[in-house]
Amino acid sequence: MSCIKVNNLSKSYGSIKAVDDIGLSVKSGHVFGFLGPNGAGKSTTIKLLTTLISPSSGSLSILGIDAIKNPLDVRHKIGVVLQQPSYEPTLTVEKALDKYGMMWNVPKSERKKRMNHLLEDFDLAEIRKKRNEDLSIGQRRRVQVAREFMHDMDLLFLDEPTAGLDPSARRKLLDYLKNKVKTGLTIFYTTHILTEAEYLCDEIAIINKGKIIAVDSPSALKTRFGKEKTIKIHLFEKQSQVSSLLSEISDCKIDFENGTNLTIHSEQSELILLQVLKILNDNNIEIEDLSAVPTNLEDIFLKMVK
Ligand SMILES: Nc1ncnc2c1ncn2[C@@H]1O[C@H](COP(=O)(O)OP(=O)(O)OP(=O)(O)O)[C@@H](O)[C@H]1O
Ligand SMILES: [Mg+2]
């Protein structure tokens, strides 16, 4: 079942088409990754899906509810962590969590239970008595994400939740989210960090200039767009003639650096490699090191949004 269904959705700001005629379908129980460069339209899409702004045109169904006709019904069932920081400076961490639970009408005993769990899960126990304004940026972000879990929801929107988190806090959050998904939560997740999307998401959409340019699973994206492999060769010593020797090889791009490093980019890098090795061998050029770099999502992403 789809819990987000979007057709021909657009949002313009004057002449800027921030979101340009997109369609989306997100399955319940999935993590849907939304990737794109700065200004691509990710946050605008999240604001549209969470009914914080209304579209210029298009239709939008969230958890089976027409989100344009009944935005408040949608808001009662979802969680949202926006990109920009949001906190009350003078509240302590525990008060901030408790107050958020109160806003969602969570009973006092349940609030206490949840708060204690979240303080542990988000490594906030030691700073529970600190005021928001005295926290580091990463700590504040963790509080902002943690408080969303004070209430129950079926669908959670996260706009770059790991921005400002250190690698271990980031991994901890991703694992926390993975566990929540196992219990039935659906997550719409934007990020710039491709390894993060690969780790967490069942499906990934890439958006560029307001348009969705690809949607697939991380592994299918790699198969579809990741045929090109990169092979790196490090020569034993500087060889200035190497670029002219290799210039006759076609169907590939070879970068030269310092006369000792070669990088081969090609969809048939293995075949190209054989030709390169033969030429190097014929000219008595010694290789010190050779490595193949598998295609990663980052390469695909950079290629697609170019
Ligand atoms: N309130 C607004 N008024 C005018 N233009 C806006 C407004 N909000 C967004 N935009 C424009 O819409 C485009 C998409 O912005 P959006 O914030 O959705 O990008 P994003 O993909 O979230 O980028 P980032 O990775 O930097 O967060 C940008 O060109 C931005 O300048
Ligand atoms: Mg954004």
JSON list of C-alpha atoms in Angstrom, two decimals, residues 56-279:
[
{"chain": "A", "resi": 56, "resn": "SER", "atom": "CA", "xyz": [0.56, 25.70, -7.15]},
{"chain": "A", "resi": 57, "resn": "SER", "atom": "CA", "xyz": [-1.02, 22.63, -8.78]},
{"chain": "A", "resi": 58, "resn": "GLY", "atom": "CA", "xyz": [-1.27, 18.86, -8.50]},
{"chain": "A", "resi": 59, "resn": "SER", "atom": "CA", "xyz": [-2.77, 16.26, -6.19]},
{"chain": "A", "resi": 60, "resn": "LEU", "atom": "CA", "xyz": [-1.46, 14.89, -2.93]},
{"chain": "A", "resi": 61, "resn": "SER", "atom": "CA", "xyz": [-2.65, 11.93, -0.88]},
{"chain": "A", "resi": 62, "resn": "ILE", "atom": "CA", "xyz": [-0.99, 11.25, 2.49]},
{"chain": "A", "resi": 63, "resn": "LEU", "atom": "CA", "xyz": [-2.00, 8.12, 4.44]},
{"chain": "A", "resi": 64, "resn": "GLY", "atom": "CA", "xyz": [-5.07, 7.92, 2.23]},
{"chain": "A", "resi": 65, "resn": "ILE", "atom": "CA", "xyz": [-6.13, 11.49, 3.10]},
{"chain": "A", "resi": 66, "resn": "ASP", "atom": "CA", "xyz": [-6.52, 14.22, 0.48]},
{"chain": "A", "resi": 67, "resn": "ALA", "atom": "CA", "xyz": [-3.85, 16.54, 1.90]},
{"chain": "A", "resi": 68, "resn": "ILE", "atom": "CA", "xyz": [-5.04, 19.58, 0.01]},
{"chain": "A", "resi": 69, "resn": "LYS", "atom": "CA", "xyz": [-8.61, 19.33, 1.27]},
{"chain": "A", "resi": 70, "resn": "ASN", "atom": "CA", "xyz": [-7.83, 18.06, 4.78]},
{"chain": "A", "resi": 71, "resn": "PRO", "atom": "CA", "xyz": [-4.39, 19.28, 5.82]},
{"chain": "A", "resi": 72, "resn": "LEU", "atom": "CA", "xyz": [-5.08, 19.15, 9.57]},
{"chain": "A", "resi": 73, "resn": "ASP", "atom": "CA", "xyz": [-6.10, 15.48, 9.41]},
{"chain": "A", "resi": 74, "resn": "VAL", "atom": "CA", "xyz": [-2.74, 14.78, 7.80]},
{"chain": "A", "resi": 75, "resn": "ARG", "atom": "CA", "xyz": [-0.77, 16.79, 10.36]},
{"chain": "A", "resi": 76, "resn": "HIS", "atom": "CA", "xyz": [-2.26, 14.81, 13.24]},
{"chain": "A", "resi": 77, "resn": "LYS", "atom": "CA", "xyz": [-0.84, 11.58, 11.85]},
{"chain": "A", "resi": 78, "resn": "ILE", "atom": "CA", "xyz": [2.65, 12.53, 10.77]},
{"chain": "A", "resi": 79, "resn": "GLY", "atom": "CA", "xyz": [5.92, 13.61, 12.29]},
{"chain": "A", "resi": 80, "resn": "VAL", "atom": "CA", "xyz": [8.15, 16.26, 10.75]},
{"chain": "A", "resi": 81, "resn": "VAL", "atom": "CA", "xyz": [11.70, 17.38, 11.40]},
{"chain": "A", "resi": 82, "resn": "LEU", "atom": "CA", "xyz": [12.40, 20.34, 9.18]},
{"chain": "A", "resi": 83, "resn": "GLN", "atom": "CA", "xyz": [15.80, 21.39, 7.94]},
{"chain": "A", "resi": 84, "resn": "GLN", "atom": "CA", "xyz": [16.02, 24.60, 9.94]},
{"chain": "A", "resi": 85, "resn": "PRO", "atom": "CA", "xyz": [16.68, 24.42, 13.68]},
{"chain": "A", "resi": 86, "resn": "SER", "atom": "CA", "xyz": [13.65, 24.82, 15.89]},
{"chain": "A", "resi": 87, "resn": "TYR", "atom": "CA", "xyz": [13.97, 25.02, 19.66]},
{"chain": "A", "resi": 88, "resn": "GLU", "atom": "CA", "xyz": [13.02, 27.07, 22.66]},
{"chain": "A", "resi": 89, "resn": "PRO", "atom": "CA", "xyz": [16.31, 28.49, 23.94]},
{"chain": "A", "resi": 90, "resn": "THR", "atom": "CA", "xyz": [15.62, 28.42, 27.67]},
{"chain": "A", "resi": 91, "resn": "LEU", "atom": "CA", "xyz": [14.03, 24.96, 27.92]},
{"chain": "A", "resi": 92, "resn": "THR", "atom": "CA", "xyz": [16.19, 22.14, 29.22]},
{"chain": "A", "resi": 93, "resn": "VAL", "atom": "CA", "xyz": [16.53, 19.00, 27.11]},
{"chain": "A", "resi": 94, "resn": "GLU", "atom": "CA", "xyz": [14.10, 17.05, 29.27]},
{"chain": "A", "resi": 95, "resn": "LYS", "atom": "CA", "xyz": [11.59, 19.90, 29.43]},
{"chain": "A", "resi": 96, "resn": "ALA", "atom": "CA", "xyz": [11.77, 20.24, 25.66]},
{"chain": "A", "resi": 97, "resn": "LEU", "atom": "CA", "xyz": [10.94, 16.56, 25.21]},
{"chain": "A", "resi": 98, "resn": "ASP", "atom": "CA", "xyz": [8.20, 16.66, 27.82]},
{"chain": "A", "resi": 99, "resn": "LYS", "atom": "CA", "xyz": [6.59, 19.77, 26.38]},
{"chain": "A", "resi": 100, "resn": "TYR", "atom": "CA", "xyz": [6.54, 18.24, 22.94]},
{"chain": "A", "resi": 101, "resn": "GLY", "atom": "CA", "xyz": [4.78, 15.16, 24.34]},
{"chain": "A", "resi": 102, "resn": "MET", "atom": "CA", "xyz": [2.28, 17.44, 26.04]},
{"chain": "A", "resi": 103, "resn": "MET", "atom": "CA", "xyz": [1.51, 19.18, 22.75]},
{"chain": "A", "resi": 104, "resn": "TRP", "atom": "CA", "xyz": [0.61, 15.78, 21.36]},
{"chain": "A", "resi": 105, "resn": "ASN", "atom": "CA", "xyz": [-1.56, 14.94, 24.40]},
{"chain": "A", "resi": 106, "resn": "VAL", "atom": "CA", "xyz": [0.64, 12.06, 25.52]},
{"chain": "A", "resi": 107, "resn": "PRO", "atom": "CA", "xyz": [-0.28, 11.13, 29.14]},
{"chain": "A", "resi": 108, "resn": "LYS", "atom": "CA", "xyz": [2.24, 12.10, 31.84]},
{"chain": "A", "resi": 109, "resn": "SER", "atom": "CA", "xyz": [3.41, 8.60, 32.79]},
{"chain": "A", "resi": 110, "resn": "GLU", "atom": "CA", "xyz": [3.88, 7.67, 29.14]},
{"chain": "A", "resi": 111, "resn": "ARG", "atom": "CA", "xyz": [5.77, 10.92, 28.52]},
{"chain": "A", "resi": 112, "resn": "LYS", "atom": "CA", "xyz": [8.18, 10.08, 31.31]},
{"chain": "A", "resi": 113, "resn": "LYS", "atom": "CA", "xyz": [8.76, 6.59, 29.97]},
{"chain": "A", "resi": 114, "resn": "ARG", "atom": "CA", "xyz": [9.37, 7.78, 26.43]},
{"chain": "A", "resi": 115, "resn": "MET", "atom": "CA", "xyz": [11.59, 10.61, 27.54]},
{"chain": "A", "resi": 116, "resn": "ASN", "atom": "CA", "xyz": [13.88, 8.30, 29.49]},
{"chain": "A", "resi": 117, "resn": "HIS", "atom": "CA", "xyz": [14.18, 5.95, 26.52]},
{"chain": "A", "resi": 118, "resn": "LEU", "atom": "CA", "xyz": [14.91, 8.80, 24.11]},
{"chain": "A", "resi": 119, "resn": "LEU", "atom": "CA", "xyz": [17.49, 10.39, 26.41]},
{"chain": "A", "resi": 120, "resn": "GLU", "atom": "CA", "xyz": [19.36, 7.06, 26.29]},
{"chain": "A", "resi": 121, "resn": "ASP", "atom": "CA", "xyz": [18.82, 6.32, 22.60]},
{"chain": "A", "resi": 122, "resn": "PHE", "atom": "CA", "xyz": [19.97, 9.77, 21.51]},
{"chain": "A", "resi": 123, "resn": "ASP", "atom": "CA", "xyz": [22.85, 10.03, 24.00]},
{"chain": "A", "resi": 124, "resn": "LEU", "atom": "CA", "xyz": [21.24, 12.96, 25.77]},
{"chain": "A", "resi": 125, "resn": "ALA", "atom": "CA", "xyz": [21.09, 11.59, 29.32]},
{"chain": "A", "resi": 126, "resn": "GLU", "atom": "CA", "xyz": [24.19, 13.44, 30.49]},
{"chain": "A", "resi": 127, "resn": "ILE", "atom": "CA", "xyz": [22.92, 16.77, 29.22]},
{"chain": "A", "resi": 128, "resn": "ARG", "atom": "CA", "xyz": [19.27, 16.35, 30.18]},
{"chain": "A", "resi": 129, "resn": "LYS", "atom": "CA", "xyz": [19.39, 19.35, 32.52]},
{"chain": "A", "resi": 130, "resn": "LYS", "atom": "CA", "xyz": [21.15, 21.64, 30.03]},
{"chain": "A", "resi": 131, "resn": "ARG", "atom": "CA", "xyz": [19.25, 24.43, 28.33]},
{"chain": "A", "resi": 132, "resn": "ASN", "atom": "CA", "xyz": [18.81, 24.24, 24.56]},
{"chain": "A", "resi": 133, "resn": "GLU", "atom": "CA", "xyz": [20.72, 27.49, 24.06]},
{"chain": "A", "resi": 134, "resn": "ASP", "atom": "CA", "xyz": [23.77, 26.00, 25.78]},
{"chain": "A", "resi": 135, "resn": "LEU", "atom": "CA", "xyz": [23.93, 22.89, 23.61]},
{"chain": "A", "resi": 136, "resn": "SER", "atom": "CA", "xyz": [26.30, 22.25, 20.71]},
{"chain": "A", "resi": 137, "resn": "ILE", "atom": "CA", "xyz": [24.78, 22.28, 17.23]},
{"chain": "A", "resi": 138, "resn": "GLY", "atom": "CA", "xyz": [24.86, 18.47, 16.96]},
{"chain": "A", "resi": 139, "resn": "GLN", "atom": "CA", "xyz": [23.31, 18.04, 20.42]},
{"chain": "A", "resi": 140, "resn": "ARG", "atom": "CA", "xyz": [20.54, 20.47, 19.55]},
{"chain": "A", "resi": 141, "resn": "ARG", "atom": "CA", "xyz": [19.83, 18.63, 16.33]},
{"chain": "A", "resi": 142, "resn": "ARG", "atom": "CA", "xyz": [19.62, 15.36, 18.25]},
{"chain": "A", "resi": 143, "resn": "VAL", "atom": "CA", "xyz": [17.06, 16.89, 20.61]},
{"chain": "A", "resi": 144, "resn": "GLN", "atom": "CA", "xyz": [15.08, 18.17, 17.63]},
{"chain": "A", "resi": 145, "resn": "VAL", "atom": "CA", "xyz": [14.94, 14.70, 16.09]},
{"chain": "A", "resi": 146, "resn": "ALA", "atom": "CA", "xyz": [14.43, 12.85, 19.39]},
{"chain": "A", "resi": 147, "resn": "ARG", "atom": "CA", "xyz": [11.42, 14.94, 20.46]},
{"chain": "A", "resi": 148, "resn": "GLU", "atom": "CA", "xyz": [9.54, 13.85, 17.34]},
{"chain": "A", "resi": 149, "resn": "PHE", "atom": "CA", "xyz": [9.48, 10.35, 18.81]},
{"chain": "A", "resi": 150, "resn": "MET", "atom": "CA", "xyz": [7.61, 11.55, 21.90]},
{"chain": "A", "resi": 151, "resn": "HIS", "atom": "CA", "xyz": [4.41, 10.92, 19.93]},
{"chain": "A", "resi": 152, "resn": "ASP", "atom": "CA", "xyz": [3.12, 8.05, 17.78]},
{"chain": "A", "resi": 153, "resn": "MET", "atom": "CA", "xyz": [2.96, 8.45, 14.06]},
{"chain": "A", "resi": 154, "resn": "ASP", "atom": "CA", "xyz": [2.59, 6.38, 10.92]},
{"chain": "A", "resi": 155, "resn": "LEU", "atom": "CA", "xyz": [4.74, 8.52, 8.70]},
{"chain": "A", "resi": 156, "resn": "LEU", "atom": "CA", "xyz": [7.81, 10.60, 9.48]},
{"chain": "A", "resi": 157, "resn": "PHE", "atom": "CA", "xyz": [9.43, 13.28, 7.32]},
{"chain": "A", "resi": 158, "resn": "LEU", "atom": "CA", "xyz": [13.06, 14.05, 8.02]},
{"chain": "A", "resi": 159, "resn": "ASP", "atom": "CA", "xyz": [14.84, 16.88, 6.21]},
{"chain": "A", "resi": 160, "resn": "GLU", "atom": "CA", "xyz": [18.57, 16.26, 6.55]},
{"chain": "A", "resi": 161, "resn": "PRO", "atom": "CA", "xyz": [18.28, 15.05, 10.15]},
{"chain": "A", "resi": 162, "resn": "THR", "atom": "CA", "xyz": [21.94, 14.13, 10.44]},
{"chain": "A", "resi": 163, "resn": "ALA", "atom": "CA", "xyz": [23.26, 17.58, 9.49]},
{"chain": "A", "resi": 164, "resn": "GLY", "atom": "CA", "xyz": [25.79, 18.52, 12.16]},
{"chain": "A", "resi": 165, "resn": "LEU", "atom": "CA", "xyz": [25.99, 15.04, 13.70]},
{"chain": "A", "resi": 166, "resn": "ASP", "atom": "CA", "xyz": [29.35, 13.31, 14.13]},
{"chain": "A", "resi": 167, "resn": "PRO", "atom": "CA", "xyz": [29.83, 9.91, 12.45]},
{"chain": "A", "resi": 168, "resn": "SER", "atom": "CA", "xyz": [28.93, 7.85, 15.51]},
{"chain": "A", "resi": 169, "resn": "ALA", "atom": "CA", "xyz": [25.83, 9.93, 16.33]},
{"chain": "A", "resi": 170, "resn": "ARG", "atom": "CA", "xyz": [24.84, 9.67, 12.69]},
{"chain": "A", "resi": 171, "resn": "ARG", "atom": "CA", "xyz": [25.16, 5.89, 12.62]},
{"chain": "A", "resi": 172, "resn": "LYS", "atom": "CA", "xyz": [23.27, 5.63, 15.90]},
{"chain": "A", "resi": 173, "resn": "LEU", "atom": "CA", "xyz": [20.40, 7.68, 14.50]},
{"chain": "A", "resi": 174, "resn": "LEU", "atom": "CA", "xyz": [20.28, 5.62, 11.30]},
{"chain": "A", "resi": 175, "resn": "ASP", "atom": "CA", "xyz": [20.12, 2.40, 13.31]},
{"chain": "A", "resi": 176, "resn": "TYR", "atom": "CA", "xyz": [17.43, 3.87, 15.54]},
{"chain": "A", "resi": 177, "resn": "LEU", "atom": "CA", "xyz": [15.40, 4.74, 12.44]},
{"chain": "A", "resi": 178, "resn": "LYS", "atom": "CA", "xyz": [15.93, 1.27, 10.96]},
{"chain": "A", "resi": 179, "resn": "ASN", "atom": "CA", "xyz": [14.48, -0.26, 14.11]},
{"chain": "A", "resi": 180, "resn": "LYS", "atom": "CA", "xyz": [11.47, 2.06, 13.97]},
{"chain": "A", "resi": 181, "resn": "VAL", "atom": "CA", "xyz": [10.85, 1.02, 10.38]},
{"chain": "A", "resi": 182, "resn": "LYS", "atom": "CA", "xyz": [10.78, -2.62, 11.52]},
{"chain": "A", "resi": 183, "resn": "THR", "atom": "CA", "xyz": [7.85, -1.73, 13.76]},
{"chain": "A", "resi": 184, "resn": "GLY", "atom": "CA", "xyz": [5.92, -0.29, 10.79]},
{"chain": "A", "resi": 185, "resn": "LEU", "atom": "CA", "xyz": [6.98, 3.35, 10.50]},
{"chain": "A", "resi": 186, "resn": "THR", "atom": "CA", "xyz": [7.36, 4.85, 7.01]},
{"chain": "A", "resi": 187, "resn": "ILE", "atom": "CA", "xyz": [10.06, 7.48, 6.55]},
{"chain": "A", "resi": 188, "resn": "PHE", "atom": "CA", "xyz": [10.57, 10.15, 3.90]},
{"chain": "A", "resi": 189, "resn": "TYR", "atom": "CA", "xyz": [14.20, 11.16, 4.21]},
{"chain": "A", "resi": 190, "resn": "THR", "atom": "CA", "xyz": [16.28, 13.82, 2.51]},
{"chain": "A", "resi": 191, "resn": "THR", "atom": "CA", "xyz": [20.04, 13.83, 2.62]},
{"chain": "A", "resi": 192, "resn": "HIS", "atom": "CA", "xyz": [23.16, 14.86, 0.74]},
{"chain": "A", "resi": 193, "resn": "ILE", "atom": "CA", "xyz": [25.09, 11.95, 2.16]},
{"chain": "A", "resi": 194, "resn": "LEU", "atom": "CA", "xyz": [24.89, 9.19, -0.36]},
{"chain": "A", "resi": 195, "resn": "THR", "atom": "CA", "xyz": [26.35, 6.46, 1.81]},
{"chain": "A", "resi": 196, "resn": "GLU", "atom": "CA", "xyz": [23.64, 7.28, 4.33]},
{"chain": "A", "resi": 197, "resn": "ALA", "atom": "CA", "xyz": [20.92, 6.86, 1.70]},
{"chain": "A", "resi": 198, "resn": "GLU", "atom": "CA", "xyz": [22.44, 3.58, 0.63]},
{"chain": "A", "resi": 199, "resn": "TYR", "atom": "CA", "xyz": [22.52, 2.32, 4.22]},
{"chain": "A", "resi": 200, "resn": "LEU", "atom": "CA", "xyz": [18.99, 3.34, 5.11]},
{"chain": "A", "resi": 201, "resn": "CYS", "atom": "CA", "xyz": [16.72, 3.62, 2.10]},
{"chain": "A", "resi": 202, "resn": "ASP", "atom": "CA", "xyz": [14.64, 1.03, 0.26]},
{"chain": "A", "resi": 203, "resn": "GLU", "atom": "CA", "xyz": [14.04, 3.42, -2.57]},
{"chain": "A", "resi": 204, "resn": "ILE", "atom": "CA", "xyz": [15.75, 6.59, -3.72]},
{"chain": "A", "resi": 205, "resn": "ALA", "atom": "CA", "xyz": [14.51, 9.45, -5.86]},
{"chain": "A", "resi": 206, "resn": "ILE", "atom": "CA", "xyz": [16.97, 11.92, -7.30]},
{"chain": "A", "resi": 207, "resn": "ILE", "atom": "CA", "xyz": [15.59, 15.42, -7.79]},
{"chain": "A", "resi": 208, "resn": "ASN", "atom": "CA", "xyz": [17.29, 18.15, -9.76]},
{"chain": "A", "resi": 209, "resn": "LYS", "atom": "CA", "xyz": [15.96, 21.63, -10.56]},
{"chain": "A", "resi": 210, "resn": "GLY", "atom": "CA", "xyz": [12.52, 20.67, -9.29]},
{"chain": "A", "resi": 211, "resn": "LYS", "atom": "CA", "xyz": [12.22, 17.54, -11.43]},
{"chain": "A", "resi": 212, "resn": "ILE", "atom": "CA", "xyz": [12.62, 13.92, -10.41]},
{"chain": "A", "resi": 213, "resn": "ILE", "atom": "CA", "xyz": [15.21, 12.40, -12.70]},
{"chain": "A", "resi": 214, "resn": "ALA", "atom": "CA", "xyz": [15.38, 8.84, -11.32]},
{"chain": "A", "resi": 215, "resn": "VAL", "atom": "CA", "xyz": [13.59, 6.61, -8.82]},
{"chain": "A", "resi": 216, "resn": "ASP", "atom": "CA", "xyz": [14.80, 3.14, -7.89]},
{"chain": "A", "resi": 217, "resn": "SER", "atom": "CA", "xyz": [16.34, 0.99, -5.20]},
{"chain": "A", "resi": 218, "resn": "PRO", "atom": "CA", "xyz": [19.95, 1.86, -4.37]},
{"chain": "A", "resi": 219, "resn": "SER", "atom": "CA", "xyz": [21.21, -1.36, -5.96]},
{"chain": "A", "resi": 220, "resn": "ALA", "atom": "CA", "xyz": [19.09, -0.92, -9.11]},
{"chain": "A", "resi": 221, "resn": "LEU", "atom": "CA", "xyz": [20.34, 2.65, -9.49]},
{"chain": "A", "resi": 222, "resn": "LYS", "atom": "CA", "xyz": [23.86, 1.34, -9.36]},
{"chain": "A", "resi": 223, "resn": "THR", "atom": "CA", "xyz": [23.16, -1.29, -11.99]},
{"chain": "A", "resi": 224, "resn": "ARG", "atom": "CA", "xyz": [21.34, 1.17, -14.23]},
{"chain": "A", "resi": 225, "resn": "PHE", "atom": "CA", "xyz": [23.76, 4.03, -14.07]},
{"chain": "A", "resi": 226, "resn": "GLY", "atom": "CA", "xyz": [26.89, 2.57, -12.63]},
{"chain": "A", "resi": 227, "resn": "LYS", "atom": "CA", "xyz": [28.33, 0.65, -15.55]},
{"chain": "A", "resi": 228, "resn": "GLU", "atom": "CA", "xyz": [31.30, 2.91, -15.66]},
{"chain": "A", "resi": 229, "resn": "LYS", "atom": "CA", "xyz": [34.14, 1.75, -13.48]},
{"chain": "A", "resi": 230, "resn": "THR", "atom": "CA", "xyz": [37.26, 3.58, -12.51]},
{"chain": "A", "resi": 231, "resn": "ILE", "atom": "CA", "xyz": [40.69, 1.99, -12.56]},
{"chain": "A", "resi": 232, "resn": "LYS", "atom": "CA", "xyz": [43.66, 3.69, -10.98]},
{"chain": "A", "resi": 233, "resn": "ILE", "atom": "CA", "xyz": [47.25, 2.92, -11.87]},
{"chain": "A", "resi": 234, "resn": "HIS", "atom": "CA", "xyz": [50.23, 4.24, -9.99]},
{"chain": "A", "resi": 235, "resn": "LEU", "atom": "CA", "xyz": [53.50, 4.09, -11.93]},
{"chain": "A", "resi": 236, "resn": "PHE", "atom": "CA", "xyz": [56.79, 3.25, -10.30]},
{"chain": "A", "resi": 237, "resn": "GLU", "atom": "CA", "xyz": [58.38, 6.47, -11.48]},
{"chain": "A", "resi": 238, "resn": "LYS", "atom": "CA", "xyz": [57.43, 9.60, -13.38]},
{"chain": "A", "resi": 239, "resn": "GLN", "atom": "CA", "xyz": [56.87, 8.94, -17.11]},
{"chain": "A", "resi": 240, "resn": "SER", "atom": "CA", "xyz": [56.25, 12.09, -19.11]},
{"chain": "A", "resi": 241, "resn": "GLN", "atom": "CA", "xyz": [55.67, 10.23, -22.40]},
{"chain": "A", "resi": 242, "resn": "VAL", "atom": "CA", "xyz": [52.82, 8.13, -20.97]},
{"chain": "A", "resi": 243, "resn": "SER", "atom": "CA", "xyz": [49.96, 10.41, -22.02]},
{"chain": "A", "resi": 244, "resn": "SER", "atom": "CA", "xyz": [51.00, 10.39, -25.68]},
{"chain": "A", "resi": 245, "resn": "LEU", "atom": "CA", "xyz": [51.56, 6.61, -25.60]},
{"chain": "A", "resi": 246, "resn": "LEU", "atom": "CA", "xyz": [48.04, 6.02, -24.34]},
{"chain": "A", "resi": 247, "resn": "SER", "atom": "CA", "xyz": [46.34, 8.64, -26.50]},
{"chain": "A", "resi": 248, "resn": "GLU", "atom": "CA", "xyz": [45.54, 6.09, -29.25]},
{"chain": "A", "resi": 249, "resn": "ILE", "atom": "CA", "xyz": [43.17, 4.12, -26.98]},
{"chain": "A", "resi": 250, "resn": "SER", "atom": "CA", "xyz": [39.57, 5.01, -27.79]},
{"chain": "A", "resi": 251, "resn": "ASP", "atom": "CA", "xyz": [36.24, 4.74, -25.86]},
{"chain": "A", "resi": 252, "resn": "CYS", "atom": "CA", "xyz": [37.64, 5.92, -22.59]},
{"chain": "A", "resi": 253, "resn": "LYS", "atom": "CA", "xyz": [38.81, 8.92, -20.65]},
{"chain": "A", "resi": 254, "resn": "ILE", "atom": "CA", "xyz": [42.22, 8.71, -19.03]},
{"chain": "A", "resi": 255, "resn": "ASP", "atom": "CA", "xyz": [43.33, 11.34, -16.54]},
{"chain": "A", "resi": 256, "resn": "PHE", "atom": "CA", "xyz": [47.02, 11.89, -15.88]},
{"chain": "A", "resi": 257, "resn": "GLU", "atom": "CA", "xyz": [48.41, 13.35, -12.71]},
{"chain": "A", "resi": 258, "resn": "ASN", "atom": "CA", "xyz": [52.08, 14.16, -11.98]},
{"chain": "A", "resi": 259, "resn": "GLY", "atom": "CA", "xyz": [53.20, 11.68, -14.64]},
{"chain": "A", "resi": 260, "resn": "THR", "atom": "CA", "xyz": [52.81, 8.83, -12.11]},
{"chain": "A", "resi": 261, "resn": "ASN", "atom": "CA", "xyz": [49.05, 8.46, -11.59]},
{"chain": "A", "resi": 262, "resn": "LEU", "atom": "CA", "xyz": [46.62, 7.34, -14.29]},
{"chain": "A", "resi": 263, "resn": "THR", "atom": "CA", "xyz": [42.86, 7.10, -13.85]},
{"chain": "A", "resi": 264, "resn": "ILE", "atom": "CA", "xyz": [40.82, 5.25, -16.48]},
{"chain": "A", "resi": 265, "resn": "HIS", "atom": "CA", "xyz": [37.09, 5.95, -16.74]},
{"chain": "A", "resi": 266, "resn": "SER", "atom": "CA", "xyz": [35.19, 3.66, -19.05]},
{"chain": "A", "resi": 267, "resn": "GLU", "atom": "CA", "xyz": [32.19, 1.36, -19.30]},
{"chain": "A", "resi": 268, "resn": "GLN", "atom": "CA", "xyz": [34.64, -1.26, -20.51]},
{"chain": "A", "resi": 269, "resn": "SER", "atom": "CA", "xyz": [37.42, -0.50, -18.11]},
{"chain": "A", "resi": 270, "resn": "GLU", "atom": "CA", "xyz": [38.62, -4.12, -18.01]},
{"chain": "A", "resi": 271, "resn": "LEU", "atom": "CA", "xyz": [39.17, -4.17, -21.79]},
{"chain": "A", "resi": 272, "resn": "ILE", "atom": "CA", "xyz": [40.80, -0.76, -21.70]},
{"chain": "A", "resi": 273, "resn": "LEU", "atom": "CA", "xyz": [43.02, -1.95, -18.87]},
{"chain": "A", "resi": 274, "resn": "LEU", "atom": "CA", "xyz": [44.38, -4.78, -21.02]},
{"chain": "A", "resi": 275, "resn": "GLN", "atom": "CA", "xyz": [45.34, -2.30, -23.73]},
{"chain": "A", "resi": 276, "resn": "VAL", "atom": "CA", "xyz": [46.93, 0.04, -21.22]},
{"chain": "A", "resi": 277, "resn": "LEU", "atom": "CA", "xyz": [48.93, -2.78, -19.63]},
{"chain": "A", "resi": 278, "resn": "LYS", "atom": "CA", "xyz": [50.17, -3.92, -23.02]},
{"chain": "A", "resi": 279, "resn": "ILE", "atom": "CA", "xyz": [51.39, -0.43, -23.96]}
]
